[in-house]
Each structure stands twice: as C-alpha cells, then as structure tokens.
Amino acid sequence: MNQAVIPDFFRQILDQPVNNLVDQAQEQGKKAIAYTCSYVPQPLLSLDGVFPIRVRAPGVVGTPMADTYLSSVICSYTRSVLELALEWAFDSLDGWVFAASCDHLRRLYDNLDYLNKPAFNHMIDMPHRGGAAAEKWLTEEYKSLGAALAESFGVDASPQALSRSIKEHNAYLSVMREISKMRKQDNPPVTGAMFQTLLAASTSAPKDMVMDELKALLARLRESNEGKPYRARVLLAGSHCDDPGYIDVIEKTGGLVVAERTCTGSIPALAPIPENDAPYETLAGQALANISCPRMMESFQARVDEILEAVEEYRADGVVLQTMKFCDTWGVESGPMVQELRKAGVPILKLEREYTMSSEGQLQTRIQAFLESMGK
Ligand code: SF4
C-alpha cells in the first residue's frame, strides 16, 4: 500500500498571508502583485519581473478594525483581507490589482486606497455580459493594466512577452490538470483538501519556485495505489473557498470532494489558455467565456450546465453549494441554482459560511445528514 501525502512545503506556504518564497523572490528583485479575483489574469501579472499572489487571510480571528470602515453587509473575505491590511500584513507586497467584479471588492480597493495606500493600486473595469463589444472592452482594460505595469515596474508588456508568460502559465496548468484528472478515478490518490492545498499554495507563491515540487508530487501520485475511503463523491460549488480546512471537514465526514466549481477551485481555473499572437484578446475572450461568475448577466443556464457536466465527468453523487454570507452575486444565484439541479435529479446541499470556519461540528452534522439523504 502506498498513500501519497502533501509535503509540508505546500502546507507551510499557507500559514502566513505573505510567505517566505515571496520574500525570497523579492530579494531577487521581482515585484509581488496581489490580486483577489479570477478576472485578474495570472499570466499578465507573471510578465518577466513581476509575479501574482492571490490574497488569502489566514489566521484572522476577528475583524474589529475592518468593521469600523466597512458596512455590516460586506462579505467576510473582504473584511478579513482589510483587517490584515490594516495590521500591515501585506505592506511588503509591491502592488494590488482588483477587478470590479463585486461591490465588496470595490470597497476593499477604496478602503486600501484611503487607509493604507499601496504604491500600485489598479482596478480593472469589468463588463457584465459577453459578446464582441465586451471582449473589445476587456482587451483594452487588460492592455491598460499591461501599460501600468510597464510604467511602474519597467516590465516588458508587449504581446510577445505576454505570449511567453501564457506559455509558462500553461506548463503550470498542465501539471495541475494532471493531478486534478486523477480525481476521476474510483479511488483517487488525492483528496479535495490535498488538491485545495496545492491550488492555494501555488497561487500564493511565485510559480517558478513551486513547479519542481509540483512535478515531483505528480510523479509520486502516479505511483500511489491507495486513496482515502469515502461514502460519496461531492462536487463543491459556489463562491470563494480557499480554505483546505473547510473541505477537510467534508471529507472527514465521508464526502470526497472530486472537483470545485468555485472562484478558487479547479473549474474553470485549470483550462489551458490558447497560445497565439493576440494574447491580450485571448485572455479577455477566455475570461468572458470561461469564468462565468454569477455577476455576469444572461449566463445562468451556462453555469447550471457547467455544473451538470462536471457532476457527470467526475461522477459526483451530489453537490455542496457553499456561499459566503452577504455574497450577493452567489446569494441571488443559489436559490434558482438549487431548483435547477434538483430538477435535473442532482442531490444538492446549500450552505452559507463565513470566510474563517467557526463551527466545524455544525458543518459535520449538515454533511452527515446530506450523505444519509443520498443513502450513503
Ligand atoms: S465571496 Fe462574493 S462578495 Fe465576497 S469577494 Fe467573492 S464574489 Fe465578492
């Protein structure tokens, strides 16, 4: 028997809001750029000389300072990030890039600008629907970001440089896809909590500093022949969920998370990016076609279909739809989404959560009841 485990290397990256690998890359002269939303394209923040850090807020136990500045109906991810920013936890980062994807993140941008102004603070304006005009708009927005990065950090933001960056990012995506594909097996060697640890760690550190470890892990996983026993296969859907601990509770209760259709999960984040000589246009087209956050109008059915396809592809027995409290985009979508999935015969459990997990026992009870309702 040979059961793979996730090396401490990845777990340790997640312990701090800004980890040692970021410090090391900065010592080598690279600039760390924070981002908070999937509509900010990682390859654009990976041009030679800069690297992206998806912001997490580990260790937050309360948000007294952020509560002073944010309305009481702002989601706890936004609140937790502002709290750490006001504790100067992100001061070593060189800049922030936001997408105007939801009002909560817009308020984070405003408050950072007002309270602890980053040297570089950029907002990408986001259209609310797809189509040719929207693609043109977003292409211009991404080009403006490229120009701003070139001006502030002296990076080469030419289409040729961006194409090279996309190629390198595709190499990372390919390794992650190979690992994720193993979750389709009957007895996968990688659990959902393990996979979320890899995803969160590799988006919280310079990619070139984690690639060797990822490839070595992929090789070990291929040799592994023992997975964790489980009662039911679960697809995790919904809003931001970067905490492997949340998934771990689902798995300790008997549900194996085989894929995540979330802002921070495997679908659609691991889709390869076409390599061509129009990289800005390609990133814009792909963001509008693939990411499909509930903030996008006229694409509800596409999101339902995407979840149904993933349920089939990963042979999920049911869906856990988790939404962050006060997340209005997912809050509005989740009611009709539950109805549509039930109509299609897919068992679904809807949960509301805070960014930091506070009641593990309650979550276990809900999952236990859900598995029993499926006869598992
Ligand atoms: S969880 Fe919802 S409200 Fe919070 S940042 Fe994400 S999309 Fe915005």
Short mmCIF file of C-alpha atoms and ligand atoms in Angstrom, two decimals:
data_model
loop_
_atom_site.label_atom_id
_atom_site.label_comp_id
_atom_site.label_asym_id
_atom_site.label_seq_id
_atom_site.Cartn_x
_atom_site.Cartn_y
_atom_site.Cartn_z
CA MET A 1 0.00 0.00 0.00
CA ASN A 2 1.31 3.44 -0.89
CA GLN A 3 -0.70 6.51 0.11
CA ALA A 4 0.62 9.90 -1.05
CA VAL A 5 0.67 12.89 1.30
CA ILE A 6 1.04 16.59 0.58
CA PRO A 7 4.56 17.75 1.55
CA ASP A 8 4.93 20.31 4.35
CA PHE A 9 6.45 22.57 1.68
CA PHE A 10 2.93 23.38 0.42
CA ARG A 11 1.22 23.49 3.82
CA GLN A 12 3.77 25.97 5.18
CA ILE A 13 3.12 28.37 2.29
CA LEU A 14 -0.45 28.69 3.57
CA ASP A 15 0.45 29.53 7.17
CA GLN A 16 1.18 33.20 6.53
CA PRO A 17 -0.59 35.94 4.49
CA VAL A 18 2.80 36.53 2.79
CA ASN A 19 5.15 33.54 2.79
CA ASN A 20 8.94 33.15 2.67
CA LEU A 21 9.02 32.32 -1.04
CA VAL A 22 7.52 35.73 -1.80
CA ASP A 23 10.22 37.37 0.32
CA GLN A 24 12.93 35.36 -1.49
CA ALA A 25 11.64 36.32 -4.93
CA GLN A 26 11.51 39.98 -3.89
CA GLU A 27 15.10 39.75 -2.64
CA GLN A 28 15.99 38.60 -6.17
CA GLY A 29 14.46 41.83 -7.49
CA LYS A 30 10.99 40.62 -8.51
CA LYS A 31 7.84 42.55 -7.62
CA ALA A 32 4.90 40.81 -5.91
CA ILE A 33 1.45 41.87 -7.11
CA ALA A 34 -1.62 40.97 -5.05
CA TYR A 35 -4.97 40.09 -6.64
CA THR A 36 -8.31 38.96 -5.26
CA CYS A 37 -10.44 37.81 -8.21
CA SER A 38 -10.21 35.28 -11.06
CA TYR A 39 -10.93 38.00 -13.63
CA VAL A 40 -7.39 39.27 -12.99
CA PRO A 41 -5.36 37.12 -15.44
CA GLN A 42 -2.38 35.45 -13.78
CA PRO A 43 -0.21 35.49 -16.96
CA LEU A 44 -0.48 39.28 -17.11
CA LEU A 45 0.85 39.52 -13.55
CA SER A 46 3.58 36.99 -14.44
CA LEU A 47 5.39 39.12 -17.01
CA ASP A 48 9.13 39.00 -16.52
CA GLY A 49 9.95 40.91 -13.30
CA VAL A 50 6.58 40.58 -11.51
CA PHE A 51 4.57 37.69 -10.08
CA PRO A 52 0.98 37.28 -8.83
CA ILE A 53 -0.14 36.46 -5.29
CA ARG A 54 -3.80 35.53 -4.76
CA VAL A 55 -4.59 37.16 -1.44
CA ARG A 56 -5.71 34.98 1.44
CA ALA A 57 -6.27 35.98 5.04
CA PRO A 58 -5.06 33.07 7.20
CA GLY A 59 -5.22 33.41 10.98
CA VAL A 60 -7.85 36.15 11.15
CA VAL A 61 -9.89 35.65 14.35
CA GLY A 62 -11.90 38.89 14.33
CA THR A 63 -12.27 41.98 12.17
CA PRO A 64 -12.72 44.91 14.62
CA MET A 65 -10.75 47.43 12.55
CA ALA A 66 -12.28 46.44 9.20
CA ASP A 67 -15.76 46.58 10.80
CA THR A 68 -15.16 50.27 11.53
CA TYR A 69 -14.77 51.06 7.84
CA LEU A 70 -16.95 48.50 6.03
CA SER A 71 -20.73 48.20 6.04
CA SER A 72 -22.14 45.27 8.02
CA VAL A 73 -23.27 43.53 4.81
CA ILE A 74 -19.80 43.15 3.28
CA CYS A 75 -18.58 39.55 2.94
CA SER A 76 -16.10 38.20 5.46
CA TYR A 77 -13.41 37.51 2.83
CA THR A 78 -13.26 41.23 2.03
CA ARG A 79 -13.47 42.08 5.74
CA SER A 80 -10.67 39.65 6.69
CA VAL A 81 -8.32 40.93 3.97
CA LEU A 82 -8.87 44.55 5.03
CA GLU A 83 -8.27 43.60 8.67
CA LEU A 84 -4.88 42.10 7.80
CA ALA A 85 -4.07 45.05 5.53
CA LEU A 86 -4.75 47.39 8.47
CA GLU A 87 -2.38 45.26 10.55
CA TRP A 88 0.22 45.94 7.81
CA ALA A 89 0.37 42.21 6.92
CA PHE A 90 0.55 42.96 3.18
CA ASP A 91 2.82 46.00 3.34
CA SER A 92 5.75 44.11 1.83
CA LEU A 93 3.81 43.49 -1.40
CA ASP A 94 4.59 45.81 -4.30
CA GLY A 95 1.10 46.39 -5.64
CA TRP A 96 -2.54 45.32 -5.89
CA VAL A 97 -4.74 44.63 -8.89
CA PHE A 98 -8.52 44.43 -8.49
CA ALA A 99 -11.35 43.60 -10.87
CA ALA A 100 -14.62 45.45 -10.38
CA SER A 101 -16.34 42.09 -10.08
CA CYS A 102 -18.41 42.80 -6.97
CA ASP A 103 -19.11 45.84 -4.81
CA HIS A 104 -17.39 44.20 -1.83
CA LEU A 105 -14.03 44.08 -3.58
CA ARG A 106 -14.56 47.61 -4.87
CA ARG A 107 -14.92 48.74 -1.24
CA LEU A 108 -11.70 46.90 -0.39
CA TYR A 109 -9.94 48.80 -3.16
CA ASP A 110 -11.39 52.15 -1.91
CA ASN A 111 -10.51 51.49 1.72
CA LEU A 112 -6.99 50.35 0.92
CA ASP A 113 -6.50 53.47 -1.14
CA TYR A 114 -7.79 55.62 1.71
CA LEU A 115 -6.30 53.87 4.74
CA ASN A 116 -3.08 52.18 3.64
CA LYS A 117 -2.47 53.29 0.08
CA PRO A 118 -0.48 50.76 -1.95
CA ALA A 119 2.24 52.19 -4.21
CA PHE A 120 0.43 50.49 -7.12
CA ASN A 121 -3.35 50.03 -6.92
CA HIS A 122 -5.10 49.19 -10.18
CA MET A 123 -8.77 48.47 -10.91
CA ILE A 124 -9.89 46.52 -13.98
CA ASP A 125 -13.34 47.59 -15.12
CA MET A 126 -15.42 44.50 -15.93
CA PRO A 127 -18.32 44.21 -18.37
CA HIS A 128 -21.42 42.36 -17.13
CA ARG A 129 -22.04 40.31 -20.27
CA GLY A 130 -20.04 38.62 -23.02
CA GLY A 131 -20.03 39.33 -26.76
CA ALA A 132 -17.77 41.16 -29.19
CA ALA A 133 -18.12 44.64 -27.62
CA ALA A 134 -17.39 43.29 -24.13
CA GLU A 135 -14.33 41.41 -25.42
CA LYS A 136 -13.02 44.58 -27.00
CA TRP A 137 -13.65 46.49 -23.77
CA LEU A 138 -11.89 43.92 -21.59
CA THR A 139 -8.98 43.64 -24.04
CA GLU A 140 -8.44 47.40 -23.62
CA GLU A 141 -8.68 47.04 -19.83
CA TYR A 142 -6.03 44.30 -19.84
CA LYS A 143 -3.83 46.39 -22.14
CA SER A 144 -4.17 49.34 -19.71
CA LEU A 145 -3.04 47.07 -16.89
CA GLY A 146 -0.08 45.91 -19.00
CA ALA A 147 0.84 49.55 -19.70
CA ALA A 148 0.53 50.45 -16.00
CA LEU A 149 2.79 47.53 -15.01
CA ALA A 150 5.32 48.58 -17.66
CA GLU A 151 5.32 52.16 -16.40
CA SER A 152 5.55 51.33 -12.68
CA PHE A 153 7.81 48.28 -12.74
CA GLY A 154 9.61 48.55 -16.07
CA VAL A 155 8.32 45.17 -17.29
CA ASP A 156 8.00 44.27 -20.95
CA ALA A 157 4.23 44.12 -21.51
CA SER A 158 4.41 43.60 -25.29
CA PRO A 159 2.19 40.92 -26.86
CA GLN A 160 5.33 38.81 -27.40
CA ALA A 161 6.24 38.98 -23.70
CA LEU A 162 2.66 38.15 -22.69
CA SER A 163 2.64 35.18 -25.07
CA ARG A 164 5.79 33.84 -23.34
CA SER A 165 4.11 34.31 -19.97
CA ILE A 166 0.99 32.43 -21.15
CA LYS A 167 3.20 29.57 -22.34
CA GLU A 168 4.84 29.29 -18.90
CA HIS A 169 1.47 29.52 -17.17
CA ASN A 170 0.16 26.72 -19.40
CA ALA A 171 3.02 24.50 -18.20
CA TYR A 172 1.84 25.05 -14.60
CA LEU A 173 -1.80 24.47 -15.57
CA SER A 174 -0.86 21.24 -17.31
CA VAL A 175 0.72 19.78 -14.14
CA MET A 176 -2.28 20.85 -12.03
CA ARG A 177 -4.69 19.36 -14.59
CA GLU A 178 -2.82 16.03 -14.50
CA ILE A 179 -3.19 15.94 -10.71
CA SER A 180 -6.84 17.00 -10.89
CA LYS A 181 -7.61 14.34 -13.52
CA MET A 182 -6.67 11.65 -11.00
CA ARG A 183 -9.73 12.66 -9.01
CA LYS A 184 -11.88 10.98 -11.65
CA GLN A 185 -10.56 7.58 -10.54
CA ASP A 186 -12.65 5.27 -8.33
CA ASN A 187 -10.16 5.60 -5.51
CA PRO A 188 -8.28 8.86 -6.15
CA PRO A 189 -4.82 9.25 -4.60
CA VAL A 190 -5.53 12.93 -4.00
CA THR A 191 -8.36 14.25 -1.81
CA GLY A 192 -10.16 17.57 -2.23
CA ALA A 193 -8.37 19.05 0.79
CA MET A 194 -5.00 17.98 -0.63
CA PHE A 195 -5.85 19.49 -4.01
CA GLN A 196 -7.05 22.77 -2.49
CA THR A 197 -3.78 22.97 -0.53
CA LEU A 198 -1.86 22.69 -3.82
CA LEU A 199 -4.05 25.23 -5.61
CA ALA A 200 -3.96 27.78 -2.80
CA ALA A 201 -0.21 27.31 -2.22
CA SER A 202 0.71 27.57 -5.90
CA THR A 203 -1.29 30.78 -6.33
CA SER A 204 0.21 32.24 -3.12
CA ALA A 205 3.84 31.84 -4.22
CA PRO A 206 5.98 32.52 -7.31
CA LYS A 207 5.14 29.67 -9.71
CA ASP A 208 8.77 29.04 -10.69
CA MET A 209 9.53 28.31 -7.02
CA VAL A 210 6.84 25.63 -6.67
CA MET A 211 6.98 23.90 -10.07
CA ASP A 212 9.68 21.36 -9.18
CA GLU A 213 7.80 20.32 -6.03
CA LEU A 214 4.54 20.04 -8.00
CA LYS A 215 6.15 17.84 -10.66
CA ALA A 216 7.76 15.62 -8.02
CA LEU A 217 4.40 15.26 -6.29
CA LEU A 218 2.70 14.38 -9.58
CA ALA A 219 5.23 11.57 -10.09
CA ARG A 220 4.59 10.24 -6.56
CA LEU A 221 0.82 10.43 -7.02
CA ARG A 222 1.14 8.36 -10.21
CA GLU A 223 2.82 5.61 -8.20
CA SER A 224 0.35 5.80 -5.36
CA ASN A 225 -2.20 2.99 -5.25
CA GLU A 226 -4.19 3.84 -2.16
CA GLY A 227 -6.78 6.58 -1.70
CA LYS A 228 -8.83 7.64 1.26
CA PRO A 229 -12.04 5.64 1.87
CA TYR A 230 -15.23 7.67 1.29
CA ARG A 231 -19.01 7.33 1.31
CA ALA A 232 -19.95 9.73 -1.51
CA ARG A 233 -18.29 11.80 -4.24
CA VAL A 234 -19.06 15.50 -3.91
CA LEU A 235 -18.74 18.47 -6.24
CA LEU A 236 -18.11 21.71 -4.37
CA ALA A 237 -19.71 24.76 -5.99
CA GLY A 238 -20.24 28.39 -5.07
CA SER A 239 -18.21 31.41 -4.03
CA HIS A 240 -14.67 31.96 -2.78
CA CYS A 241 -13.37 28.98 -0.75
CA ASP A 242 -9.58 28.97 -0.40
CA ASP A 243 -9.51 27.02 2.89
CA PRO A 244 -8.47 23.35 2.61
CA GLY A 245 -9.71 23.01 6.21
CA TYR A 246 -13.33 23.52 5.10
CA ILE A 247 -13.00 20.75 2.53
CA ASP A 248 -11.23 18.58 5.08
CA VAL A 249 -14.30 18.70 7.36
CA ILE A 250 -16.50 17.50 4.46
CA GLU A 251 -14.01 14.69 3.83
CA LYS A 252 -13.65 13.68 7.48
CA THR A 253 -17.43 13.18 7.43
CA GLY A 254 -17.24 10.83 4.44
CA GLY A 255 -17.71 13.07 1.39
CA LEU A 256 -14.81 13.09 -1.09
CA VAL A 257 -14.58 16.43 -2.92
CA VAL A 258 -13.69 15.45 -6.51
CA ALA A 259 -13.88 18.90 -8.15
CA GLU A 260 -14.60 22.50 -7.24
CA ARG A 261 -16.64 24.86 -9.38
CA THR A 262 -15.73 27.88 -7.21
CA CYS A 263 -13.82 31.18 -7.62
CA THR A 264 -10.78 29.47 -6.11
CA GLY A 265 -11.17 25.88 -7.32
CA SER A 266 -10.29 23.65 -10.27
CA ILE A 267 -13.15 24.58 -12.64
CA PRO A 268 -12.66 26.58 -14.81
CA ALA A 269 -9.29 27.82 -13.49
CA LEU A 270 -7.24 24.95 -14.95
CA ALA A 271 -8.43 25.29 -18.56
CA PRO A 272 -5.45 25.77 -20.93
CA ILE A 273 -5.02 29.20 -22.50
CA PRO A 274 -4.71 29.24 -26.32
CA GLU A 275 -1.21 30.28 -27.43
CA ASN A 276 -1.26 32.73 -30.35
CA ASP A 277 -0.02 36.17 -31.35
CA ALA A 278 -3.02 38.06 -29.91
CA PRO A 279 -2.58 37.29 -26.19
CA TYR A 280 -4.46 40.29 -24.75
CA GLU A 281 -7.51 39.49 -26.88
CA THR A 282 -7.20 35.81 -25.97
CA LEU A 283 -7.12 36.47 -22.22
CA ALA A 284 -10.16 38.74 -22.49
CA GLY A 285 -12.10 36.24 -24.62
CA GLN A 286 -11.27 33.39 -22.30
CA ALA A 287 -12.16 35.33 -19.14
CA LEU A 288 -15.58 36.22 -20.54
CA ALA A 289 -16.26 32.77 -21.97
CA ASN A 290 -14.94 30.59 -19.14
CA ILE A 291 -15.04 32.22 -15.74
CA SER A 292 -18.77 32.99 -15.66
CA CYS A 293 -19.24 34.34 -12.15
CA PRO A 294 -22.93 34.94 -11.23
CA ARG A 295 -22.15 38.66 -11.65
CA MET A 296 -22.35 38.02 -15.41
CA MET A 297 -25.82 38.55 -16.84
CA GLU A 298 -27.63 36.21 -19.24
CA SER A 299 -25.42 33.19 -18.47
CA PHE A 300 -27.27 31.43 -15.63
CA GLN A 301 -28.08 28.39 -17.78
CA ALA A 302 -24.43 28.09 -18.86
CA ARG A 303 -23.39 27.92 -15.20
CA VAL A 304 -26.04 25.28 -14.46
CA ASP A 305 -24.89 23.25 -17.48
CA GLU A 306 -21.24 23.55 -16.44
CA ILE A 307 -22.03 22.12 -13.01
CA LEU A 308 -24.12 19.31 -14.53
CA GLU A 309 -21.28 18.43 -16.92
CA ALA A 310 -18.78 18.38 -14.04
CA VAL A 311 -21.11 16.16 -11.98
CA GLU A 312 -21.12 13.68 -14.85
CA GLU A 313 -17.41 13.95 -15.67
CA TYR A 314 -16.27 13.46 -12.06
CA ARG A 315 -19.14 11.05 -11.24
CA ALA A 316 -20.24 13.15 -8.28
CA ASP A 317 -23.10 11.77 -6.19
CA GLY A 318 -24.16 15.24 -5.10
CA VAL A 319 -23.29 18.94 -4.96
CA VAL A 320 -22.42 21.07 -1.94
CA LEU A 321 -23.21 24.67 -2.88
CA GLN A 322 -21.45 26.92 -0.36
CA THR A 323 -21.86 30.67 -0.44
CA MET A 324 -20.12 33.29 1.64
CA LYS A 325 -22.59 35.17 3.87
CA PHE A 326 -23.55 38.52 2.27
CA CYS A 327 -22.05 37.49 -1.11
CA ASP A 328 -24.86 38.97 -3.17
CA THR A 329 -23.75 37.51 -6.50
CA TRP A 330 -23.93 33.91 -5.28
CA GLY A 331 -26.73 34.74 -2.81
CA VAL A 332 -29.07 35.68 -5.66
CA GLU A 333 -27.98 32.80 -7.88
CA SER A 334 -28.05 29.99 -5.34
CA GLY A 335 -31.89 29.73 -4.98
CA PRO A 336 -32.61 29.13 -8.70
CA MET A 337 -29.42 27.05 -8.98
CA VAL A 338 -30.68 24.65 -6.27
CA GLN A 339 -34.02 24.34 -8.08
CA GLU A 340 -32.40 23.63 -11.47
CA LEU A 341 -30.02 21.00 -10.11
CA ARG A 342 -32.84 19.27 -8.20
CA LYS A 343 -34.94 19.30 -11.38
CA ALA A 344 -32.03 17.54 -13.12
CA GLY A 345 -32.04 14.89 -10.36
CA VAL A 346 -28.80 16.02 -8.67
CA PRO A 347 -28.85 15.94 -4.84
CA ILE A 348 -27.71 19.33 -3.53
CA LEU A 349 -26.93 20.80 -0.13
CA LYS A 350 -26.80 24.59 0.19
CA LEU A 351 -24.62 26.02 2.94
CA GLU A 352 -23.84 29.56 3.98
CA ARG A 353 -20.46 30.19 5.53
CA GLU A 354 -18.03 32.77 6.82
CA TYR A 355 -14.50 33.10 5.42
CA THR A 356 -12.98 31.71 8.61
CA MET A 357 -14.55 28.45 9.70
CA SER A 358 -16.05 28.77 13.16
CA SER A 359 -18.42 25.81 13.68
CA GLU A 360 -16.88 22.57 12.45
CA GLY A 361 -19.43 20.45 14.34
CA GLN A 362 -22.37 22.16 12.64
CA LEU A 363 -20.81 21.61 9.20
CA GLN A 364 -20.19 17.93 10.01
CA THR A 365 -23.83 17.50 11.06
CA ARG A 366 -25.12 19.05 7.81
CA ILE A 367 -22.78 16.92 5.67
CA GLN A 368 -23.66 13.76 7.62
CA ALA A 369 -27.38 14.39 7.04
CA PHE A 370 -26.76 15.13 3.34
CA LEU A 371 -24.85 11.86 2.82
CA GLU A 372 -27.60 9.92 4.61
CA SER A 373 -30.27 11.62 2.46
CA MET A 374 -28.40 10.22 -0.59
CA GLY A 375 -28.44 6.74 1.00
CA LYS A 376 -24.65 6.79 1.50
S1 SF4 B 1 -17.29 35.97 -1.90
FE1 SF4 B 1 -18.76 37.10 -3.17
S2 SF4 B 1 -18.94 39.11 -2.23
FE2 SF4 B 1 -17.08 38.16 -1.41
S3 SF4 B 1 -15.45 38.86 -2.75
FE3 SF4 B 1 -16.15 36.91 -3.59
S4 SF4 B 1 -17.72 37.47 -5.13
FE4 SF4 B 1 -17.37 39.28 -3.82
#
